[in-house]
Amino acid sequence: MRYRTASIEDLDRLMKLYQAVANTEGGIARLEHEITPDYISGFLEKSLATGLFIVGENPDDENELVAEIHAYKAGIKVFDHVFGDLTIVVHPNFQGKKLGRTILTIFLEEVGRNRPDVGRVELIARESNQKAIALYQSMGFLIEGRLEMRIKSLDGHYEADIPMGWQNPNFEF
């Protein structure tokens, strides 16, 4: 697996990755038809401008992305030390192979080594995604509450989102 910083040229490959994940139950909080070029380019441009965006390429086809992680700054001065909206996506055919853990490790190490301006990384996990929550906790994220009835599933039931945060040990106050 080859991991690298994303570029604006990855837009179409990111669209394909997100569409594949959107077709997987519990994958991401968007349906396939909600994966649009505007949606992808929005977080791609924000992450490239103020955050960090890493992609993982298929070892058998470098033109296919099979994993990605991104987060970015909100653009508000009081939150300038925070990377928010952290998202990790792994292609369904590559899940269960520790790609999520690997790309998150690379991301956090990069923040720790090269982003002393970032003191905090935030994410929100669906409460039913206990596997992801356990992964985040094992990587140093702390559960910071519950957002009740935040997610409405396709079958009409509601569940909480779980906000989590990680603090950069090398943050320069």
PDB file of C-alpha atoms in Angstrom:
ATOM      1  CA  MET A   1       0.000   0.000   0.000  1.00  0.00           C
ATOM      2  CA  ARG A   2       1.294   3.448  -0.881  1.00  0.00           C
ATOM      3  CA  TYR A   3       0.139   6.442   1.144  1.00  0.00           C
ATOM      4  CA  ARG A   4       0.634  10.014  -0.018  1.00  0.00           C
ATOM      5  CA  THR A   5      -0.715  13.519   0.359  1.00  0.00           C
ATOM      6  CA  ALA A   6      -3.827  14.060  -1.723  1.00  0.00           C
ATOM      7  CA  SER A   7      -3.974  16.547  -4.576  1.00  0.00           C
ATOM      8  CA  ILE A   8      -6.769  18.309  -6.424  1.00  0.00           C
ATOM      9  CA  GLU A   9      -6.234  15.788  -9.250  1.00  0.00           C
ATOM     10  CA  ASP A  10      -7.626  13.066  -6.954  1.00  0.00           C
ATOM     11  CA  LEU A  11     -11.191  14.406  -7.217  1.00  0.00           C
ATOM     12  CA  ASP A  12     -12.547  11.722  -9.582  1.00  0.00           C
ATOM     13  CA  ARG A  13     -10.839   8.877  -7.702  1.00  0.00           C
ATOM     14  CA  LEU A  14     -12.212  10.217  -4.411  1.00  0.00           C
ATOM     15  CA  MET A  15     -15.698  10.313  -5.943  1.00  0.00           C
ATOM     16  CA  LYS A  16     -15.428   6.616  -6.830  1.00  0.00           C
ATOM     17  CA  LEU A  17     -14.119   5.717  -3.367  1.00  0.00           C
ATOM     18  CA  TYR A  18     -16.881   7.645  -1.588  1.00  0.00           C
ATOM     19  CA  GLN A  19     -19.589   6.186  -3.834  1.00  0.00           C
ATOM     20  CA  ALA A  20     -18.393   2.662  -3.058  1.00  0.00           C
ATOM     21  CA  VAL A  21     -18.413   3.374   0.681  1.00  0.00           C
ATOM     22  CA  ALA A  22     -21.805   5.112   0.522  1.00  0.00           C
ATOM     23  CA  ASN A  23     -23.244   1.866  -0.850  1.00  0.00           C
ATOM     24  CA  THR A  24     -22.100   0.026   2.295  1.00  0.00           C
ATOM     25  CA  GLU A  25     -24.504   0.084   5.236  1.00  0.00           C
ATOM     26  CA  GLY A  26     -23.091   2.178   8.069  1.00  0.00           C
ATOM     27  CA  GLY A  27     -20.176   3.305   5.884  1.00  0.00           C
ATOM     28  CA  ILE A  28     -20.642   7.068   5.874  1.00  0.00           C
ATOM     29  CA  ALA A  29     -23.521   9.396   6.666  1.00  0.00           C
ATOM     30  CA  ARG A  30     -24.304  10.086   3.010  1.00  0.00           C
ATOM     31  CA  LEU A  31     -26.183   8.196   0.357  1.00  0.00           C
ATOM     32  CA  GLU A  32     -24.572   7.510  -3.008  1.00  0.00           C
ATOM     33  CA  HIS A  33     -26.545  10.255  -4.785  1.00  0.00           C
ATOM     34  CA  GLU A  34     -25.302  12.744  -2.148  1.00  0.00           C
ATOM     35  CA  ILE A  35     -21.702  12.115  -3.208  1.00  0.00           C
ATOM     36  CA  THR A  36     -21.279  14.971  -5.676  1.00  0.00           C
ATOM     37  CA  PRO A  37     -18.262  16.747  -7.143  1.00  0.00           C
ATOM     38  CA  ASP A  38     -19.155  19.823  -5.042  1.00  0.00           C
ATOM     39  CA  TYR A  39     -19.206  17.754  -1.848  1.00  0.00           C
ATOM     40  CA  ILE A  40     -15.838  16.110  -2.587  1.00  0.00           C
ATOM     41  CA  SER A  41     -14.142  19.285  -3.848  1.00  0.00           C
ATOM     42  CA  GLY A  42     -15.413  21.190  -0.783  1.00  0.00           C
ATOM     43  CA  PHE A  43     -13.568  19.101   1.786  1.00  0.00           C
ATOM     44  CA  LEU A  44     -10.654  18.435  -0.590  1.00  0.00           C
ATOM     45  CA  GLU A  45      -9.979  22.152  -1.070  1.00  0.00           C
ATOM     46  CA  LYS A  46     -10.412  22.958   2.649  1.00  0.00           C
ATOM     47  CA  SER A  47      -8.102  20.128   3.665  1.00  0.00           C
ATOM     48  CA  LEU A  48      -5.425  21.062   1.150  1.00  0.00           C
ATOM     49  CA  ALA A  49      -5.605  24.744   2.183  1.00  0.00           C
ATOM     50  CA  THR A  50      -5.661  24.469   5.981  1.00  0.00           C
ATOM     51  CA  GLY A  51      -5.536  20.816   6.977  1.00  0.00           C
ATOM     52  CA  LEU A  52      -4.133  17.458   6.086  1.00  0.00           C
ATOM     53  CA  PHE A  53      -5.357  14.971   3.481  1.00  0.00           C
ATOM     54  CA  ILE A  54      -3.777  11.551   2.974  1.00  0.00           C
ATOM     55  CA  VAL A  55      -4.841   8.887   0.485  1.00  0.00           C
ATOM     56  CA  GLY A  56      -3.977   5.214   0.124  1.00  0.00           C
ATOM     57  CA  GLU A  57      -3.611   3.737  -3.352  1.00  0.00           C
ATOM     58  CA  ASN A  58      -4.586   0.213  -4.381  1.00  0.00           C
ATOM     59  CA  PRO A  59      -1.330  -1.780  -4.431  1.00  0.00           C
ATOM     60  CA  ASP A  60      -2.459  -3.434  -7.683  1.00  0.00           C
ATOM     61  CA  ASP A  61      -3.730  -0.268  -9.381  1.00  0.00           C
ATOM     62  CA  GLU A  62      -2.290   3.117  -8.410  1.00  0.00           C
ATOM     63  CA  ASN A  63      -5.168   4.812 -10.226  1.00  0.00           C
ATOM     64  CA  GLU A  64      -7.618   3.517  -7.591  1.00  0.00           C
ATOM     65  CA  LEU A  65      -7.831   5.030  -4.129  1.00  0.00           C
ATOM     66  CA  VAL A  66      -8.831   2.573  -1.416  1.00  0.00           C
ATOM     67  CA  ALA A  67      -8.457   4.733   1.705  1.00  0.00           C
ATOM     68  CA  GLU A  68      -8.399   8.375   2.683  1.00  0.00           C
ATOM     69  CA  ILE A  69      -8.277  10.545   5.783  1.00  0.00           C
ATOM     70  CA  HIS A  70      -8.746  14.285   6.025  1.00  0.00           C
ATOM     71  CA  ALA A  71      -9.400  17.086   8.476  1.00  0.00           C
ATOM     72  CA  TYR A  72      -9.104  20.843   8.286  1.00  0.00           C
ATOM     73  CA  LYS A  73      -9.376  24.085  10.191  1.00  0.00           C
ATOM     74  CA  ALA A  74     -12.746  25.819  10.425  1.00  0.00           C
ATOM     75  CA  GLY A  75     -11.419  29.236   9.418  1.00  0.00           C
ATOM     76  CA  ILE A  76     -12.472  30.835  12.697  1.00  0.00           C
ATOM     77  CA  LYS A  77      -9.690  32.420  14.769  1.00  0.00           C
ATOM     78  CA  VAL A  78     -10.740  30.931  18.138  1.00  0.00           C
ATOM     79  CA  PHE A  79     -10.615  27.435  16.576  1.00  0.00           C
ATOM     80  CA  ASP A  80      -7.358  27.962  14.672  1.00  0.00           C
ATOM     81  CA  HIS A  81      -5.640  25.240  16.733  1.00  0.00           C
ATOM     82  CA  VAL A  82      -8.272  22.599  15.828  1.00  0.00           C
ATOM     83  CA  PHE A  83      -8.519  20.143  12.955  1.00  0.00           C
ATOM     84  CA  GLY A  84     -12.202  19.268  12.682  1.00  0.00           C
ATOM     85  CA  ASP A  85     -14.455  17.074  10.594  1.00  0.00           C
ATOM     86  CA  LEU A  86     -11.907  14.263  10.604  1.00  0.00           C
ATOM     87  CA  THR A  87     -13.119  11.612   8.183  1.00  0.00           C
ATOM     88  CA  ILE A  88     -11.671   8.193   7.386  1.00  0.00           C
ATOM     89  CA  VAL A  89     -12.965   6.203   4.430  1.00  0.00           C
ATOM     90  CA  VAL A  90     -11.845   2.688   3.445  1.00  0.00           C
ATOM     91  CA  HIS A  91     -13.128   0.923   0.336  1.00  0.00           C
ATOM     92  CA  PRO A  92     -15.418  -2.003   1.263  1.00  0.00           C
ATOM     93  CA  ASN A  93     -13.123  -4.495  -0.527  1.00  0.00           C
ATOM     94  CA  PHE A  94     -10.217  -3.389   1.672  1.00  0.00           C
ATOM     95  CA  GLN A  95     -11.936  -3.159   5.054  1.00  0.00           C
ATOM     96  CA  GLY A  96     -10.719  -5.435   7.829  1.00  0.00           C
ATOM     97  CA  LYS A  97      -7.101  -5.176   6.655  1.00  0.00           C
ATOM     98  CA  LYS A  98      -6.025  -2.485   9.151  1.00  0.00           C
ATOM     99  CA  LEU A  99      -5.972   0.280   6.530  1.00  0.00           C
ATOM    100  CA  GLY A 100      -8.058   2.549   8.763  1.00  0.00           C
ATOM    101  CA  ARG A 101      -5.651   2.092  11.669  1.00  0.00           C
ATOM    102  CA  THR A 102      -2.635   2.575   9.399  1.00  0.00           C
ATOM    103  CA  ILE A 103      -3.854   5.758   7.722  1.00  0.00           C
ATOM    104  CA  LEU A 104      -4.993   7.205  11.073  1.00  0.00           C
ATOM    105  CA  THR A 105      -1.561   6.431  12.553  1.00  0.00           C
ATOM    106  CA  ILE A 106       0.156   8.173   9.627  1.00  0.00           C
ATOM    107  CA  PHE A 107      -2.185  11.153  10.020  1.00  0.00           C
ATOM    108  CA  LEU A 108      -1.644  11.556  13.778  1.00  0.00           C
ATOM    109  CA  GLU A 109       2.118  11.098  13.445  1.00  0.00           C
ATOM    110  CA  GLU A 110       2.189  13.795  10.758  1.00  0.00           C
ATOM    111  CA  VAL A 111       0.201  16.171  12.968  1.00  0.00           C
ATOM    112  CA  GLY A 112       2.486  15.398  15.923  1.00  0.00           C
ATOM    113  CA  ARG A 113       5.710  15.859  13.959  1.00  0.00           C
ATOM    114  CA  ASN A 114       4.899  18.662  11.557  1.00  0.00           C
ATOM    115  CA  ARG A 115       1.827  20.543  12.776  1.00  0.00           C
ATOM    116  CA  PRO A 116       2.688  22.139  16.137  1.00  0.00           C
ATOM    117  CA  ASP A 117      -0.039  24.699  15.331  1.00  0.00           C
ATOM    118  CA  VAL A 118      -2.682  21.960  15.705  1.00  0.00           C
ATOM    119  CA  GLY A 119      -3.469  21.143  19.322  1.00  0.00           C
ATOM    120  CA  ARG A 120      -6.617  19.137  18.784  1.00  0.00           C
ATOM    121  CA  VAL A 121      -8.216  16.791  16.247  1.00  0.00           C
ATOM    122  CA  GLU A 122     -11.983  16.238  16.395  1.00  0.00           C
ATOM    123  CA  LEU A 123     -14.307  13.650  14.901  1.00  0.00           C
ATOM    124  CA  ILE A 124     -17.826  12.362  15.345  1.00  0.00           C
ATOM    125  CA  ALA A 125     -18.618   8.638  15.196  1.00  0.00           C
ATOM    126  CA  ARG A 126     -22.010   6.994  14.844  1.00  0.00           C
ATOM    127  CA  GLU A 127     -22.802   5.208  18.128  1.00  0.00           C
ATOM    128  CA  SER A 128     -23.547   1.919  16.329  1.00  0.00           C
ATOM    129  CA  ASN A 129     -20.044   1.939  14.846  1.00  0.00           C
ATOM    130  CA  GLN A 130     -18.444   0.456  17.951  1.00  0.00           C
ATOM    131  CA  LYS A 131     -15.518  -0.897  15.934  1.00  0.00           C
ATOM    132  CA  ALA A 132     -14.565   2.634  14.849  1.00  0.00           C
ATOM    133  CA  ILE A 133     -15.062   4.055  18.334  1.00  0.00           C
ATOM    134  CA  ALA A 134     -12.789   1.357  19.778  1.00  0.00           C
ATOM    135  CA  LEU A 135     -10.166   2.132  17.117  1.00  0.00           C
ATOM    136  CA  TYR A 136     -10.262   5.855  17.888  1.00  0.00           C
ATOM    137  CA  GLN A 137      -9.991   5.210  21.630  1.00  0.00           C
ATOM    138  CA  SER A 138      -7.018   2.894  21.075  1.00  0.00           C
ATOM    139  CA  MET A 139      -5.331   5.764  19.191  1.00  0.00           C
ATOM    140  CA  GLY A 140      -5.808   8.231  22.043  1.00  0.00           C
ATOM    141  CA  PHE A 141      -9.161   9.827  21.211  1.00  0.00           C
ATOM    142  CA  LEU A 142     -11.460  10.475  24.149  1.00  0.00           C
ATOM    143  CA  ILE A 143     -15.254  10.309  24.079  1.00  0.00           C
ATOM    144  CA  GLU A 144     -16.528  13.798  24.875  1.00  0.00           C
ATOM    145  CA  GLY A 145     -20.284  13.352  24.989  1.00  0.00           C
ATOM    146  CA  ARG A 146     -23.328  12.178  23.060  1.00  0.00           C
ATOM    147  CA  LEU A 147     -25.391  13.970  20.459  1.00  0.00           C
ATOM    148  CA  GLU A 148     -28.746  12.243  20.919  1.00  0.00           C
ATOM    149  CA  MET A 149     -30.998  11.548  17.924  1.00  0.00           C
ATOM    150  CA  ARG A 150     -28.471  13.050  15.519  1.00  0.00           C
ATOM    151  CA  ILE A 151     -28.564  10.233  12.949  1.00  0.00           C
ATOM    152  CA  LYS A 152     -31.757   9.006  11.291  1.00  0.00           C
ATOM    153  CA  SER A 153     -31.197   5.697   9.526  1.00  0.00           C
ATOM    154  CA  LEU A 154     -32.959   4.623   6.364  1.00  0.00           C
ATOM    155  CA  ASP A 155     -35.236   2.351   8.404  1.00  0.00           C
ATOM    156  CA  GLY A 156     -36.381   5.362  10.458  1.00  0.00           C
ATOM    157  CA  HIS A 157     -34.670   4.732  13.784  1.00  0.00           C
ATOM    158  CA  TYR A 158     -32.505   7.344  15.476  1.00  0.00           C
ATOM    159  CA  GLU A 159     -29.143   7.006  17.120  1.00  0.00           C
ATOM    160  CA  ALA A 160     -26.579   9.220  18.776  1.00  0.00           C
ATOM    161  CA  ASP A 161     -23.359  10.573  17.370  1.00  0.00           C
ATOM    162  CA  ILE A 162     -20.337  10.356  19.644  1.00  0.00           C
ATOM    163  CA  PRO A 163     -17.982  13.374  19.572  1.00  0.00           C
ATOM    164  CA  MET A 164     -14.348  12.455  20.199  1.00  0.00           C
ATOM    165  CA  GLY A 165     -11.119  14.424  20.482  1.00  0.00           C
ATOM    166  CA  TRP A 166      -7.351  13.826  20.387  1.00  0.00           C
ATOM    167  CA  GLN A 167      -4.740  16.222  21.707  1.00  0.00           C
ATOM    168  CA  ASN A 168      -1.408  16.731  19.996  1.00  0.00           C
ATOM    169  CA  PRO A 169       1.352  16.094  22.549  1.00  0.00           C
ATOM    170  CA  ASN A 170       3.642  18.421  20.560  1.00  0.00           C
ATOM    171  CA  PHE A 171       1.273  21.371  20.396  1.00  0.00           C
ATOM    172  CA  GLU A 172       3.063  24.678  20.868  1.00  0.00           C
ATOM    173  CA  PHE A 173       0.901  26.973  22.982  1.00  0.00           C
TER     174      PHE A 173
END
